[in-house]
Amino acid sequence: MHEVNEDSIKLREEVFAYARKRLEYDPAPLDGPQSHSWLREKAGITISEQGLGGSQALEIFSEILAPATISTDHPNYLSFIPSAPTEASKLFDLIVSASAIYGGSWMEGAGAVFAENEVLSWFAQEAGLPKSAGGVFVQGGTLGNLSALVAARNSASQRLVESGKELPRKWKFICSAEAHSSLKSAAAVMDVEIIKANVDETGHLTGTSVAQALAAAGDGVFAIVATAGTTNFGIVDRIDEIAQVANENQIWFHVDGAYGLAGILSPESKHLFIGVEKADSLIVDPHKWLFAPFDACALIYRNPELARQAHTQHGEYLETLTESGDWNPSDYAYNLTRRPRGLPLWFSLATHGVAAYREGVKKNISLAKEIAEVIRSRPDLELVREPELSVVVFTKADWSLRDYDAWSNKLLERGQAFVVPSSHKGKPNARFAIVNPRTQLKALIEILDSMDEEG
Ligand SMILES: Cc1ncc(COP(=O)(O)O)c(C=O)c1O
């Protein structure tokens, strides 16, 4: 299996040819899911004692399995938060896979860790954090939020212990009522209470609301979380006001910018993020709006030492690493073995420069505003909220969830677009999440037009 021989070289060329073909699509077909029974029948038995041989396995993947996966980088994939990796980042992901780099420690992966840290430092600087800020790329925003909150609780706990005070009966953190589901999940994993503070009528968490929630919470609040771009609407909480409440009360301030914090790169939107420079930790997911492949979340701490104290794993087999004094990425999150998943973004940033990223983000925000204008001009459509970043949410008069579902299925079946319904306050809606610089206004208008088709 590990030998390089005639067969392996032939397979290598076949795999490269497939990768080349996928990269050359413009765009890749949208494709769509198939049932388990369909896949079982078409793919047949793939895992056997003898193996199928690489060519046949590749054929099953390219002919049966790949078409049963939606191309999240299709310009009309507009659901959830899509992905739009640059050509350079996809190419470099191939190199990362071919290179067997261990990204957990400096000893094993110094060159890769150095490059990842260049990216983290760059983004920390964009956010206005001090030069000493640093962190790690983890798998996704869910793990990023969890790791930051674990560090926050550990730091609060250490402070109480050092000052001889009692630990609270229950730890708590405050976030927006519209914060991402991963925060609820983090609270459950950590066995802490989540306090969801009310948002104002435009969906923003404000300093006043956080202060009220804090006053009502009693003791044990170890973190306050602002969302820089909510998932459903792309709303950026009033970060500066919230930061002030957190700082005044000496509570860890975390910014969940998994989707939206990339918006800081556009000079026109930068003002929305004022206050992020006061964060104790932040996350931004390159696989969302920094044009990198799955899966990567940049987790950055103002004072990485606090995270290291919370996360470093200790074991006889690890001592040579933990006692080295080197920068080991594993120490900064709930992870040990890790792929250097920041490298595709590093390569793409190094290739294209930051200005190209600013342009891409800016273009998405402009397109969201343009299509919102079109929606506003149509009497049967209504914007649910004004778009702030690149998410546009709207309803069609008299449509039930069944209508949205039927329309969504039709768009996917004909390979036109992937737009699943969402909802707000129990009312279904349609939602465009735009993170692909190749998404066109014309295509979005065609999708709107398709809402008026019969049947
Ligand atoms: C604001 C926000 N936070 C966290 C997450 C979780 O990120 P991931 O899906 O990468 O775990 C998301 C995902 O959409 C998000 O939008």
PDB file of C-alpha atoms in Angstrom, residues 209-347:
ATOM      1  CA  SER A 209     -29.426  44.584  27.491  1.00  0.00           C
ATOM      2  CA  VAL A 210     -26.191  42.880  28.584  1.00  0.00           C
ATOM      3  CA  ALA A 211     -25.934  45.108  31.663  1.00  0.00           C
ATOM      4  CA  GLN A 212     -29.508  44.186  32.612  1.00  0.00           C
ATOM      5  CA  ALA A 213     -28.845  40.493  32.117  1.00  0.00           C
ATOM      6  CA  LEU A 214     -25.667  40.770  34.177  1.00  0.00           C
ATOM      7  CA  ALA A 215     -27.451  42.543  37.029  1.00  0.00           C
ATOM      8  CA  ALA A 216     -30.103  39.822  37.081  1.00  0.00           C
ATOM      9  CA  ALA A 217     -27.619  36.946  36.786  1.00  0.00           C
ATOM     10  CA  GLY A 218     -26.090  37.083  40.261  1.00  0.00           C
ATOM     11  CA  ASP A 219     -22.569  35.718  40.667  1.00  0.00           C
ATOM     12  CA  GLY A 220     -20.745  33.256  38.428  1.00  0.00           C
ATOM     13  CA  VAL A 221     -20.777  35.095  35.077  1.00  0.00           C
ATOM     14  CA  PHE A 222     -17.420  34.223  33.513  1.00  0.00           C
ATOM     15  CA  ALA A 223     -17.945  35.469  29.937  1.00  0.00           C
ATOM     16  CA  ILE A 224     -19.983  37.786  27.771  1.00  0.00           C
ATOM     17  CA  VAL A 225     -20.312  36.870  24.113  1.00  0.00           C
ATOM     18  CA  ALA A 226     -21.104  39.254  21.281  1.00  0.00           C
ATOM     19  CA  THR A 227     -21.985  37.922  17.848  1.00  0.00           C
ATOM     20  CA  ALA A 228     -20.303  39.681  14.954  1.00  0.00           C
ATOM     21  CA  GLY A 229     -22.701  38.584  12.233  1.00  0.00           C
ATOM     22  CA  THR A 230     -25.590  36.372  13.333  1.00  0.00           C
ATOM     23  CA  THR A 231     -26.146  33.262  11.269  1.00  0.00           C
ATOM     24  CA  ASN A 232     -29.741  33.930  10.344  1.00  0.00           C
ATOM     25  CA  PHE A 233     -29.440  37.657   9.512  1.00  0.00           C
ATOM     26  CA  GLY A 234     -25.798  38.728   9.559  1.00  0.00           C
ATOM     27  CA  ILE A 235     -26.532  41.214  12.361  1.00  0.00           C
ATOM     28  CA  VAL A 236     -23.486  42.579  14.183  1.00  0.00           C
ATOM     29  CA  ASP A 237     -24.187  43.137  17.872  1.00  0.00           C
ATOM     30  CA  ARG A 238     -23.231  46.487  19.423  1.00  0.00           C
ATOM     31  CA  ILE A 239     -19.742  45.201  20.105  1.00  0.00           C
ATOM     32  CA  ASP A 240     -18.320  48.386  21.595  1.00  0.00           C
ATOM     33  CA  GLU A 241     -21.138  48.796  24.111  1.00  0.00           C
ATOM     34  CA  ILE A 242     -20.940  45.138  25.122  1.00  0.00           C
ATOM     35  CA  ALA A 243     -17.141  45.302  25.420  1.00  0.00           C
ATOM     36  CA  GLN A 244     -17.510  48.214  27.785  1.00  0.00           C
ATOM     37  CA  VAL A 245     -19.884  46.309  30.080  1.00  0.00           C
ATOM     38  CA  ALA A 246     -17.539  43.315  30.054  1.00  0.00           C
ATOM     39  CA  ASN A 247     -14.455  45.422  30.764  1.00  0.00           C
ATOM     40  CA  GLU A 248     -16.090  47.427  33.538  1.00  0.00           C
ATOM     41  CA  ASN A 249     -17.053  44.196  35.252  1.00  0.00           C
ATOM     42  CA  GLN A 250     -13.758  42.455  34.494  1.00  0.00           C
ATOM     43  CA  ILE A 251     -15.511  39.659  32.643  1.00  0.00           C
ATOM     44  CA  TRP A 252     -13.978  37.817  29.683  1.00  0.00           C
ATOM     45  CA  PHE A 253     -15.290  39.258  26.408  1.00  0.00           C
ATOM     46  CA  HIS A 254     -15.597  36.797  23.522  1.00  0.00           C
ATOM     47  CA  VAL A 255     -16.623  37.714  19.984  1.00  0.00           C
ATOM     48  CA  ASP A 256     -18.235  35.013  17.860  1.00  0.00           C
ATOM     49  CA  GLY A 257     -17.408  36.236  14.374  1.00  0.00           C
ATOM     50  CA  ALA A 258     -17.500  32.786  12.783  1.00  0.00           C
ATOM     51  CA  TYR A 259     -19.374  34.064   9.774  1.00  0.00           C
ATOM     52  CA  GLY A 260     -19.404  37.844   9.962  1.00  0.00           C
ATOM     53  CA  LEU A 261     -16.100  39.042  11.365  1.00  0.00           C
ATOM     54  CA  ALA A 262     -14.565  38.735   7.906  1.00  0.00           C
ATOM     55  CA  GLY A 263     -16.701  41.819   7.169  1.00  0.00           C
ATOM     56  CA  ILE A 264     -14.098  43.857   9.070  1.00  0.00           C
ATOM     57  CA  LEU A 265     -11.919  43.615   5.959  1.00  0.00           C
ATOM     58  CA  SER A 266     -14.228  45.863   3.963  1.00  0.00           C
ATOM     59  CA  PRO A 267     -13.446  49.527   4.712  1.00  0.00           C
ATOM     60  CA  GLU A 268     -17.166  50.353   4.323  1.00  0.00           C
ATOM     61  CA  SER A 269     -18.218  47.883   7.039  1.00  0.00           C
ATOM     62  CA  LYS A 270     -15.241  48.133   9.383  1.00  0.00           C
ATOM     63  CA  HIS A 271     -17.068  50.576  11.663  1.00  0.00           C
ATOM     64  CA  LEU A 272     -19.638  47.880  12.546  1.00  0.00           C
ATOM     65  CA  PHE A 273     -16.915  45.985  14.404  1.00  0.00           C
ATOM     66  CA  ILE A 274     -15.600  48.780  16.606  1.00  0.00           C
ATOM     67  CA  GLY A 275     -14.941  47.304  20.038  1.00  0.00           C
ATOM     68  CA  VAL A 276     -13.609  43.976  18.789  1.00  0.00           C
ATOM     69  CA  GLU A 277     -10.153  45.264  19.717  1.00  0.00           C
ATOM     70  CA  LYS A 278     -11.262  44.903  23.340  1.00  0.00           C
ATOM     71  CA  ALA A 279     -12.032  41.185  22.980  1.00  0.00           C
ATOM     72  CA  ASP A 280     -10.288  38.625  25.161  1.00  0.00           C
ATOM     73  CA  SER A 281     -10.947  36.079  22.438  1.00  0.00           C
ATOM     74  CA  LEU A 282     -12.527  35.958  19.013  1.00  0.00           C
ATOM     75  CA  ILE A 283     -13.261  33.487  16.274  1.00  0.00           C
ATOM     76  CA  VAL A 284     -13.595  33.847  12.521  1.00  0.00           C
ATOM     77  CA  ASP A 285     -14.093  30.888  10.177  1.00  0.00           C
ATOM     78  CA  PRO A 286     -12.034  30.971   6.992  1.00  0.00           C
ATOM     79  CA  HIS A 287     -14.311  28.235   5.605  1.00  0.00           C
ATOM     80  CA  LYS A 288     -17.190  30.672   5.789  1.00  0.00           C
ATOM     81  CA  TRP A 289     -16.183  34.078   4.455  1.00  0.00           C
ATOM     82  CA  LEU A 290     -12.410  34.044   4.110  1.00  0.00           C
ATOM     83  CA  PHE A 291     -12.518  31.959   0.960  1.00  0.00           C
ATOM     84  CA  ALA A 292     -10.800  28.854   2.349  1.00  0.00           C
ATOM     85  CA  PRO A 293     -11.846  25.192   2.124  1.00  0.00           C
ATOM     86  CA  PHE A 294     -13.459  23.263   4.990  1.00  0.00           C
ATOM     87  CA  ASP A 295     -12.638  23.112   7.752  1.00  0.00           C
ATOM     88  CA  ALA A 296     -11.031  25.988   9.581  1.00  0.00           C
ATOM     89  CA  CYS A 297     -11.839  28.374  12.417  1.00  0.00           C
ATOM     90  CA  ALA A 298      -9.271  30.952  13.492  1.00  0.00           C
ATOM     91  CA  LEU A 299      -9.403  31.193  17.288  1.00  0.00           C
ATOM     92  CA  ILE A 300      -7.445  34.148  18.651  1.00  0.00           C
ATOM     93  CA  TYR A 301      -6.793  35.183  22.244  1.00  0.00           C
ATOM     94  CA  ARG A 302      -5.660  38.564  23.551  1.00  0.00           C
ATOM     95  CA  ASN A 303      -3.540  36.718  26.129  1.00  0.00           C
ATOM     96  CA  PRO A 304      -2.761  33.252  24.742  1.00  0.00           C
ATOM     97  CA  GLU A 305      -1.116  32.221  28.008  1.00  0.00           C
ATOM     98  CA  LEU A 306      -4.544  32.064  29.669  1.00  0.00           C
ATOM     99  CA  ALA A 307      -5.690  29.630  26.977  1.00  0.00           C
ATOM    100  CA  ARG A 308      -2.519  27.577  27.313  1.00  0.00           C
ATOM    101  CA  GLN A 309      -3.147  27.148  31.021  1.00  0.00           C
ATOM    102  CA  ALA A 310      -6.662  25.900  30.288  1.00  0.00           C
ATOM    103  CA  HIS A 311      -5.939  23.603  27.375  1.00  0.00           C
ATOM    104  CA  THR A 312      -2.460  22.073  27.577  1.00  0.00           C
ATOM    105  CA  GLN A 313      -2.694  18.309  27.918  1.00  0.00           C
ATOM    106  CA  HIS A 314      -0.213  16.639  30.236  1.00  0.00           C
ATOM    107  CA  GLY A 315       1.165  13.128  29.845  1.00  0.00           C
ATOM    108  CA  GLU A 316       4.555  11.432  30.101  1.00  0.00           C
ATOM    109  CA  TYR A 317       4.607  11.010  26.338  1.00  0.00           C
ATOM    110  CA  LEU A 318       3.966  14.755  25.839  1.00  0.00           C
ATOM    111  CA  GLU A 319       6.417  16.229  28.307  1.00  0.00           C
ATOM    112  CA  THR A 320       9.111  16.724  25.713  1.00  0.00           C
ATOM    113  CA  LEU A 321       6.689  19.039  23.902  1.00  0.00           C
ATOM    114  CA  THR A 322       4.972  20.782  26.810  1.00  0.00           C
ATOM    115  CA  GLU A 323       8.201  21.560  28.618  1.00  0.00           C
ATOM    116  CA  SER A 324       9.974  22.897  25.553  1.00  0.00           C
ATOM    117  CA  GLY A 325       8.604  26.432  25.862  1.00  0.00           C
ATOM    118  CA  ASP A 326       7.783  26.327  22.145  1.00  0.00           C
ATOM    119  CA  TRP A 327       4.521  27.548  20.648  1.00  0.00           C
ATOM    120  CA  ASN A 328       2.431  24.386  20.319  1.00  0.00           C
ATOM    121  CA  PRO A 329      -0.932  25.020  18.624  1.00  0.00           C
ATOM    122  CA  SER A 330      -2.517  22.071  20.450  1.00  0.00           C
ATOM    123  CA  ASP A 331      -2.171  24.008  23.705  1.00  0.00           C
ATOM    124  CA  TYR A 332      -4.661  26.674  22.715  1.00  0.00           C
ATOM    125  CA  ALA A 333      -7.873  24.696  22.167  1.00  0.00           C
ATOM    126  CA  TYR A 334      -9.659  21.494  22.949  1.00  0.00           C
ATOM    127  CA  ASN A 335      -7.536  19.426  20.577  1.00  0.00           C
ATOM    128  CA  LEU A 336      -4.245  17.564  20.356  1.00  0.00           C
ATOM    129  CA  THR A 337      -3.500  16.010  16.977  1.00  0.00           C
ATOM    130  CA  ARG A 338      -4.315  18.537  14.308  1.00  0.00           C
ATOM    131  CA  ARG A 339      -3.989  19.107  10.611  1.00  0.00           C
ATOM    132  CA  PRO A 340      -2.392  22.490   9.832  1.00  0.00           C
ATOM    133  CA  ARG A 341      -5.732  23.640   8.468  1.00  0.00           C
ATOM    134  CA  GLY A 342      -4.710  27.284   8.341  1.00  0.00           C
ATOM    135  CA  LEU A 343      -2.240  26.623   5.536  1.00  0.00           C
ATOM    136  CA  PRO A 344      -4.651  26.827   2.574  1.00  0.00           C
ATOM    137  CA  LEU A 345      -5.635  30.319   3.730  1.00  0.00           C
ATOM    138  CA  TRP A 346      -2.004  31.250   4.312  1.00  0.00           C
ATOM    139  CA  PHE A 347      -1.086  30.218   0.772  1.00  0.00           C
TER     140      PHE A 347
END
